[in-house]
PDB file of C-alpha atoms and ligand atoms in Angstrom:
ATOM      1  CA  UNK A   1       0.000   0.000   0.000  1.00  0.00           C
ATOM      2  CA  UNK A   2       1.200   3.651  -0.620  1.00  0.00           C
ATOM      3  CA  UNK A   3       0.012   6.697   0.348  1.00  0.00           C
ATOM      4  CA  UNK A   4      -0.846   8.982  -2.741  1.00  0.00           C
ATOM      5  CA  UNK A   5      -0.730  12.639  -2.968  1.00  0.00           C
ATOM      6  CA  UNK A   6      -4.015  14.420  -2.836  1.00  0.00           C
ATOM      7  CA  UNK A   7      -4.371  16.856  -5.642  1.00  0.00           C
ATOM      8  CA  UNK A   8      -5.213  20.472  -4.603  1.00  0.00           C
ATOM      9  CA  UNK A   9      -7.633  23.537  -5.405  1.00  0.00           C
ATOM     10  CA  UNK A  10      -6.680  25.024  -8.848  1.00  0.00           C
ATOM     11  CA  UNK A  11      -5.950  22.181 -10.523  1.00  0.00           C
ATOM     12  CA  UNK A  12      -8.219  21.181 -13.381  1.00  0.00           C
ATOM     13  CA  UNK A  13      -8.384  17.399 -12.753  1.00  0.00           C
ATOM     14  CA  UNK A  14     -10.492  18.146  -9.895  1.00  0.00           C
ATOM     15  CA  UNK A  15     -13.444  19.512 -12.629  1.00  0.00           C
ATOM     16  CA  UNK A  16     -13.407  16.749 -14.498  1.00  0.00           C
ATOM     17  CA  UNK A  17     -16.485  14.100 -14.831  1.00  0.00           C
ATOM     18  CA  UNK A  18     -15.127  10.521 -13.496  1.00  0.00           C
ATOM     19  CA  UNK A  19     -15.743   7.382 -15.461  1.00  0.00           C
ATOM     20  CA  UNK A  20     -17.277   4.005 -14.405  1.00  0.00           C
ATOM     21  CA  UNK A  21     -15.262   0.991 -13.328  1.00  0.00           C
ATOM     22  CA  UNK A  22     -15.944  -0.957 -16.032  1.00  0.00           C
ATOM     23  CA  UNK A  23     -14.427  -4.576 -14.304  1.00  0.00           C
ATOM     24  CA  UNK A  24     -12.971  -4.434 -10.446  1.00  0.00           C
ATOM     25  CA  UNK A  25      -9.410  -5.926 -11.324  1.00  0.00           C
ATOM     26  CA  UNK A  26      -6.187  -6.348  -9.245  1.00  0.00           C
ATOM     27  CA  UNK A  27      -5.696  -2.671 -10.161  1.00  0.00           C
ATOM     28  CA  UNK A  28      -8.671  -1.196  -8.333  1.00  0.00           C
ATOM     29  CA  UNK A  29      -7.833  -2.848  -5.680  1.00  0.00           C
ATOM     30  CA  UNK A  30      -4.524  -1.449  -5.258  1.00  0.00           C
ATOM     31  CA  UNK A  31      -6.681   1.789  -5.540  1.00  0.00           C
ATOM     32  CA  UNK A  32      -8.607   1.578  -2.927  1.00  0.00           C
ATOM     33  CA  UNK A  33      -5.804   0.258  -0.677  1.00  0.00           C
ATOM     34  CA  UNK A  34      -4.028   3.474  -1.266  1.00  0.00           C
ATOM     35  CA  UNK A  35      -6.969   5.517  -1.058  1.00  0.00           C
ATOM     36  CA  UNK A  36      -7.704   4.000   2.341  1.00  0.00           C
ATOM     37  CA  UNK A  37      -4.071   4.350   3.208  1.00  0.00           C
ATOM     38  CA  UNK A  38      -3.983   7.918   2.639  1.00  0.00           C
ATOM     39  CA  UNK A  39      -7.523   9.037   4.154  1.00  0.00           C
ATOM     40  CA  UNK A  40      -5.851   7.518   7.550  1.00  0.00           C
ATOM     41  CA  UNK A  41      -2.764   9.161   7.120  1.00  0.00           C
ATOM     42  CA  UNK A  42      -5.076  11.993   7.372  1.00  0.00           C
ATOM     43  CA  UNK A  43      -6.453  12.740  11.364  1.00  0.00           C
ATOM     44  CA  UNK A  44      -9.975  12.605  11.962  1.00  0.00           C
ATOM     45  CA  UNK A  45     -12.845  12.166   9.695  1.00  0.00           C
ATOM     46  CA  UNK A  46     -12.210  12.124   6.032  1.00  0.00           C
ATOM     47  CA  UNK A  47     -13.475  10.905   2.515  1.00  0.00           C
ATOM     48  CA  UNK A  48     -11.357  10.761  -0.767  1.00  0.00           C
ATOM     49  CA  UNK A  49     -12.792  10.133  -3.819  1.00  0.00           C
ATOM     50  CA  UNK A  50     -10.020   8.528  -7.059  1.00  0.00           C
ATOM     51  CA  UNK A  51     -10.505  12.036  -8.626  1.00  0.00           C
ATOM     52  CA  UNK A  52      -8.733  13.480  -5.779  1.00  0.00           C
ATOM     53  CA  UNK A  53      -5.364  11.564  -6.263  1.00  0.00           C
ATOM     54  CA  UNK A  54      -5.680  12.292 -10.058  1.00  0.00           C
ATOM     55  CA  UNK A  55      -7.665   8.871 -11.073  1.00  0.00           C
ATOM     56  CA  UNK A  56     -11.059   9.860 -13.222  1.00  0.00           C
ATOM     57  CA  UNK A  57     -12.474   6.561 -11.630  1.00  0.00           C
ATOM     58  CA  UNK A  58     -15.656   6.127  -9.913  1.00  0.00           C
ATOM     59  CA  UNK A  59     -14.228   5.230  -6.440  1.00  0.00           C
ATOM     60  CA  UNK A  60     -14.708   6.413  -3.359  1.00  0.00           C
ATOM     61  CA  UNK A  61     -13.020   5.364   0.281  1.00  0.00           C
ATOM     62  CA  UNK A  62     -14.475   7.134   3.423  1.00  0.00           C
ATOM     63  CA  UNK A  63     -14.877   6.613   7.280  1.00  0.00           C
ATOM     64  CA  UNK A  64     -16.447   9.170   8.197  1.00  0.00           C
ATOM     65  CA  UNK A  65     -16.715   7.750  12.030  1.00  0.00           C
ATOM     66  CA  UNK A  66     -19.129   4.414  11.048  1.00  0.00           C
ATOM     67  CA  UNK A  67     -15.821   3.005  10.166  1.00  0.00           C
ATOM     68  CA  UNK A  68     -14.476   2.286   6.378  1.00  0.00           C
ATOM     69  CA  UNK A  69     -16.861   2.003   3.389  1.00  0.00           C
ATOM     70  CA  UNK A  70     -15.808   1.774  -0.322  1.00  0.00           C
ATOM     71  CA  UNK A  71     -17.806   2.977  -2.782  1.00  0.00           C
ATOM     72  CA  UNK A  72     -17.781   1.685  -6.415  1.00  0.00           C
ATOM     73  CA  UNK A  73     -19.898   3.349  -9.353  1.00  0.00           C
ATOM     74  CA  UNK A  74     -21.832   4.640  -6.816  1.00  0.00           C
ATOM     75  CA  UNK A  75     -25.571   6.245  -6.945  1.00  0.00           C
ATOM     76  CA  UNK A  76     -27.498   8.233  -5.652  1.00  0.00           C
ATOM     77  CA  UNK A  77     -31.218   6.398  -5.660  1.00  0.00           C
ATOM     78  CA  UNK A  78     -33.352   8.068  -2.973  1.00  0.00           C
ATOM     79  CA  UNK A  79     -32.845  11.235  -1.173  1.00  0.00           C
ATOM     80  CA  UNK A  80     -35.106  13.286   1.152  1.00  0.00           C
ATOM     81  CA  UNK A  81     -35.088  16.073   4.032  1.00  0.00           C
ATOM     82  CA  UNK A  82     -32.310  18.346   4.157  1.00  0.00           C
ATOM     83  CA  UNK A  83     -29.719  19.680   6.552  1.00  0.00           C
ATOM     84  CA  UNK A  84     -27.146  22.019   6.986  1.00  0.00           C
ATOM     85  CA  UNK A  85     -23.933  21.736   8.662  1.00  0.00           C
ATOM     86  CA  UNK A  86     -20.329  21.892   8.101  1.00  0.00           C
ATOM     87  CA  UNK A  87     -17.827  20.104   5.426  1.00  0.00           C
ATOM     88  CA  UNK A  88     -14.386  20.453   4.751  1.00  0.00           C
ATOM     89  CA  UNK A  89     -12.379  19.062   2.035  1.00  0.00           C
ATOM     90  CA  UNK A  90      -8.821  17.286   1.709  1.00  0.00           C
ATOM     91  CA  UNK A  91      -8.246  19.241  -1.732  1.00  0.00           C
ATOM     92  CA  UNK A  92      -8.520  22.468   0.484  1.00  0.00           C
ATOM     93  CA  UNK A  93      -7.314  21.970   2.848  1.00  0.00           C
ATOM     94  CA  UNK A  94      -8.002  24.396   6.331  1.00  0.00           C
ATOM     95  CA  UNK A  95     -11.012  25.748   5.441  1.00  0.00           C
ATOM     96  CA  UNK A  96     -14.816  24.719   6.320  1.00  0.00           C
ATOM     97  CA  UNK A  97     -18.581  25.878   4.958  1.00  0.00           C
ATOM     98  CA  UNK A  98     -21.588  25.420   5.498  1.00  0.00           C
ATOM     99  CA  UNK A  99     -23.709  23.530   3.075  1.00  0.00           C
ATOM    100  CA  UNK A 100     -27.044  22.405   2.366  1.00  0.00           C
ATOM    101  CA  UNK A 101     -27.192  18.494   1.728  1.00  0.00           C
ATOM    102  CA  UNK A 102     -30.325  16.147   1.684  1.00  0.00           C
ATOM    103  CA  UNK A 103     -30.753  14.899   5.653  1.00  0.00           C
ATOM    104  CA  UNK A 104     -31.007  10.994   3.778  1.00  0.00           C
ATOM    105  CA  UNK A 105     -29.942   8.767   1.235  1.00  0.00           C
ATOM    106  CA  UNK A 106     -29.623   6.132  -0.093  1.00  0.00           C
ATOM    107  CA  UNK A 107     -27.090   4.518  -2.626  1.00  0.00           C
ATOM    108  CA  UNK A 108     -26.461   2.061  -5.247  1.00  0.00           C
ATOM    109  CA  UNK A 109     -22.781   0.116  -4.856  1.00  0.00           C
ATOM    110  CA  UNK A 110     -21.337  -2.232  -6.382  1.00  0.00           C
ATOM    111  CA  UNK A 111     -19.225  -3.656  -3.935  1.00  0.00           C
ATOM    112  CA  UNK A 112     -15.306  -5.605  -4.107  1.00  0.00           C
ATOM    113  CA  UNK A 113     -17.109  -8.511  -5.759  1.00  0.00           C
ATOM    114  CA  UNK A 114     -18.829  -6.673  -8.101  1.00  0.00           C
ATOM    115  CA  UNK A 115     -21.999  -7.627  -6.436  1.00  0.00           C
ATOM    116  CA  UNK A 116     -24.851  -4.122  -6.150  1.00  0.00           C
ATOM    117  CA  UNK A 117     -25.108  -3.412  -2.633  1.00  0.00           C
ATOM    118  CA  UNK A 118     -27.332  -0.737  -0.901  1.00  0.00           C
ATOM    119  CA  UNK A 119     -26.487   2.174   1.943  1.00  0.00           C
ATOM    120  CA  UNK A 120     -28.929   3.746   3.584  1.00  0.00           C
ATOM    121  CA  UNK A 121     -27.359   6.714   5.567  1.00  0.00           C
ATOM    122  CA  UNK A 122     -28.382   9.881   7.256  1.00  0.00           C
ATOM    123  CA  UNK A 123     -26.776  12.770   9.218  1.00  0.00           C
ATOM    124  CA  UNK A 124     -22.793  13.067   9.079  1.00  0.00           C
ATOM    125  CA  UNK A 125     -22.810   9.612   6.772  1.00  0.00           C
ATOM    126  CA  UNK A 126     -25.096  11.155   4.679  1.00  0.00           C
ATOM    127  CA  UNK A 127     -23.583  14.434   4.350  1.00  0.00           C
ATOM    128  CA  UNK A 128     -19.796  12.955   3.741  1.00  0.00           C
ATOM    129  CA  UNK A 129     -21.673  10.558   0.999  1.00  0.00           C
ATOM    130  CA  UNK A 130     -22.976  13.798  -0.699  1.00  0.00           C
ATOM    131  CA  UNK A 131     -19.726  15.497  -0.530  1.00  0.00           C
ATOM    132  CA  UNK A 132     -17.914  12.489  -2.340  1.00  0.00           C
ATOM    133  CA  UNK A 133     -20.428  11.824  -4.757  1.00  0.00           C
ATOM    134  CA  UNK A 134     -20.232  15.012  -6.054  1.00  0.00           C
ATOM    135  CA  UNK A 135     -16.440  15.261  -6.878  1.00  0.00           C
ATOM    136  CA  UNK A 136     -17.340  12.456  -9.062  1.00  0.00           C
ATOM    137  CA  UNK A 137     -18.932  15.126 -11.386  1.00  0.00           C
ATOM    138  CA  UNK A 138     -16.617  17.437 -10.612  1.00  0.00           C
ATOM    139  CA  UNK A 139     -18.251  19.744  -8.145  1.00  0.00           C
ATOM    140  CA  UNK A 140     -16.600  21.045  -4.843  1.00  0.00           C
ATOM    141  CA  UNK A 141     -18.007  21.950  -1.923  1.00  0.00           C
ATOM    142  CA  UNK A 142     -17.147  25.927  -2.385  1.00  0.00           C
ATOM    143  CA  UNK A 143     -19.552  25.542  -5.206  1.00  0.00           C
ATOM    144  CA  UNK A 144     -22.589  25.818  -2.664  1.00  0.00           C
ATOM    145  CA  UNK A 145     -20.890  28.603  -0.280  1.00  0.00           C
ATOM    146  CA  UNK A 146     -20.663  32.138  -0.109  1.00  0.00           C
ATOM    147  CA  UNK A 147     -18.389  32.103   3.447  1.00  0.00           C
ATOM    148  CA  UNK A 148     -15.429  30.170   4.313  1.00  0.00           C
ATOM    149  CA  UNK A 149     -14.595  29.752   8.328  1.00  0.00           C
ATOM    150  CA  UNK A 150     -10.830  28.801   9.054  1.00  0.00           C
ATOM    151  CA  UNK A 151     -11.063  25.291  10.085  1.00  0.00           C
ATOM    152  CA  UNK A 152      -8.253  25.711  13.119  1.00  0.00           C
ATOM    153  CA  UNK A 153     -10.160  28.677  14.568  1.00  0.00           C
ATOM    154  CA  UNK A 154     -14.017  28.053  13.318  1.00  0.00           C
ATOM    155  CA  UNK A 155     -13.705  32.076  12.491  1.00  0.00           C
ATOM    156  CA  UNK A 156     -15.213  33.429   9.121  1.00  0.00           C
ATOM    157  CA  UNK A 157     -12.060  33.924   6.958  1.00  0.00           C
ATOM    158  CA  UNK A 158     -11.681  37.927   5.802  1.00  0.00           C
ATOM    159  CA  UNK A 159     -12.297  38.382   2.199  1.00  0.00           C
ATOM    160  CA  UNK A 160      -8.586  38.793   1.797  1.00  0.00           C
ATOM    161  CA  UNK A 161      -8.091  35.164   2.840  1.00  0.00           C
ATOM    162  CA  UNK A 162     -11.603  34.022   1.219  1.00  0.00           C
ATOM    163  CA  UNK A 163     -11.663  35.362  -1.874  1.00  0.00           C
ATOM    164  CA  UNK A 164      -8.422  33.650  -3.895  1.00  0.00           C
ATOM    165  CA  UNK A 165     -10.685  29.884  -2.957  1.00  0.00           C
ATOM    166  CA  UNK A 166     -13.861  31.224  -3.863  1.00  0.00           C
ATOM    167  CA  UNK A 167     -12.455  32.409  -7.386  1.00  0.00           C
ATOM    168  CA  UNK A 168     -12.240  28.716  -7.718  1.00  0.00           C
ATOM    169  CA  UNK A 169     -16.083  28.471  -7.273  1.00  0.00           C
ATOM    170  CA  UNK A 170     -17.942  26.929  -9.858  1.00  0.00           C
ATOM    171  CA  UNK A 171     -22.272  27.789  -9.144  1.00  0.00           C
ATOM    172  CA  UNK A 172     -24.403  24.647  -9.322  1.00  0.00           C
ATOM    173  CA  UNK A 173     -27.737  24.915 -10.388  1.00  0.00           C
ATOM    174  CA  UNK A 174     -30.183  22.723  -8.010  1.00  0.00           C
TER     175      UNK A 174
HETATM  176 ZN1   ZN B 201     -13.765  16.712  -0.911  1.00  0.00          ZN
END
């Protein structure tokens, strides 16, 4: 297992649409190994999608404090309620928002077999599934957020420190 290096706010990669797994080989494996390896390098709560280590892959490793789930082609098939609450992201790193997610959902996985397997998951699980899902089309969380609080301090950042992460803001329509 190695520990990859998580690619950052500014470069393109991180806008770009990943692509289904077609077959879960030796290869994916390894992926996910060193996805896993590097979320835990990582203290505290964290999800890393392949996008984020420069892979255009549908995959996604998290333990977001229910312990580690992989995610393969995932999808979104139900969603309801809604909640707001804070996210952070490894690609940008030391700053949080507040976003607006769906308060359930529930997903479509294939899982290391390739057999479909479903999550239901609310709250923080929910949220971090959200998050993830979404850099597999390319969206950030900054794309939802107007603020950005330092995550050290939990104080709103002053424009001066704001504003050269929220040029990086792409809107989303929803
Ligand atoms: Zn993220």
């Amino acid at each position: 297992m190695a520990e990859r290096i998580i690619v950052r706010l500014g470069d393109p990669v991180l806008r770009e649409v990943s692509k289904n797994v077609p077959a879960i080989t030796a290869h994916t494996e390894k992926i996910l190994e060193d996805m896993a390896q590097t979320i835990y390098a990582d203290k505290g709560r964290a999800g890393l999608s392949a996008i984020q280590i420069g892979i255009p892959k549908r995959l996604i490793v998290m333990d977001c404090g229910s312990g580690l789930i992989e995610l393969i082609n995932p999808q979104i098939v139900e969603k309801s309620g809604e909640q707001v609450g804070p996210e952070a992201c490894l690609s940008i790193p030391g700053v949080v928002g507040m976003v607006r997610r769906a308060a359930y959902v529930k997903v479509e996985t294939l899982n290391r077999m390739g057999e479909t397997v479903t999550i239901e998951a609310d709250d923080l699980l929910a949220r971090c599934i959200q998050h993830e899902l979404d850099h597999l089309e390319g969206i950030l969380f900054i794309d939802y957020v107007d603020e950005l609080y330092s995550a050290k301090s939990g104080k709103k950042l002053k424009p001066q420190d704001a504003n050269p992460i929220l040029l990086h803001r792409r809107r989303v329509v929803r």
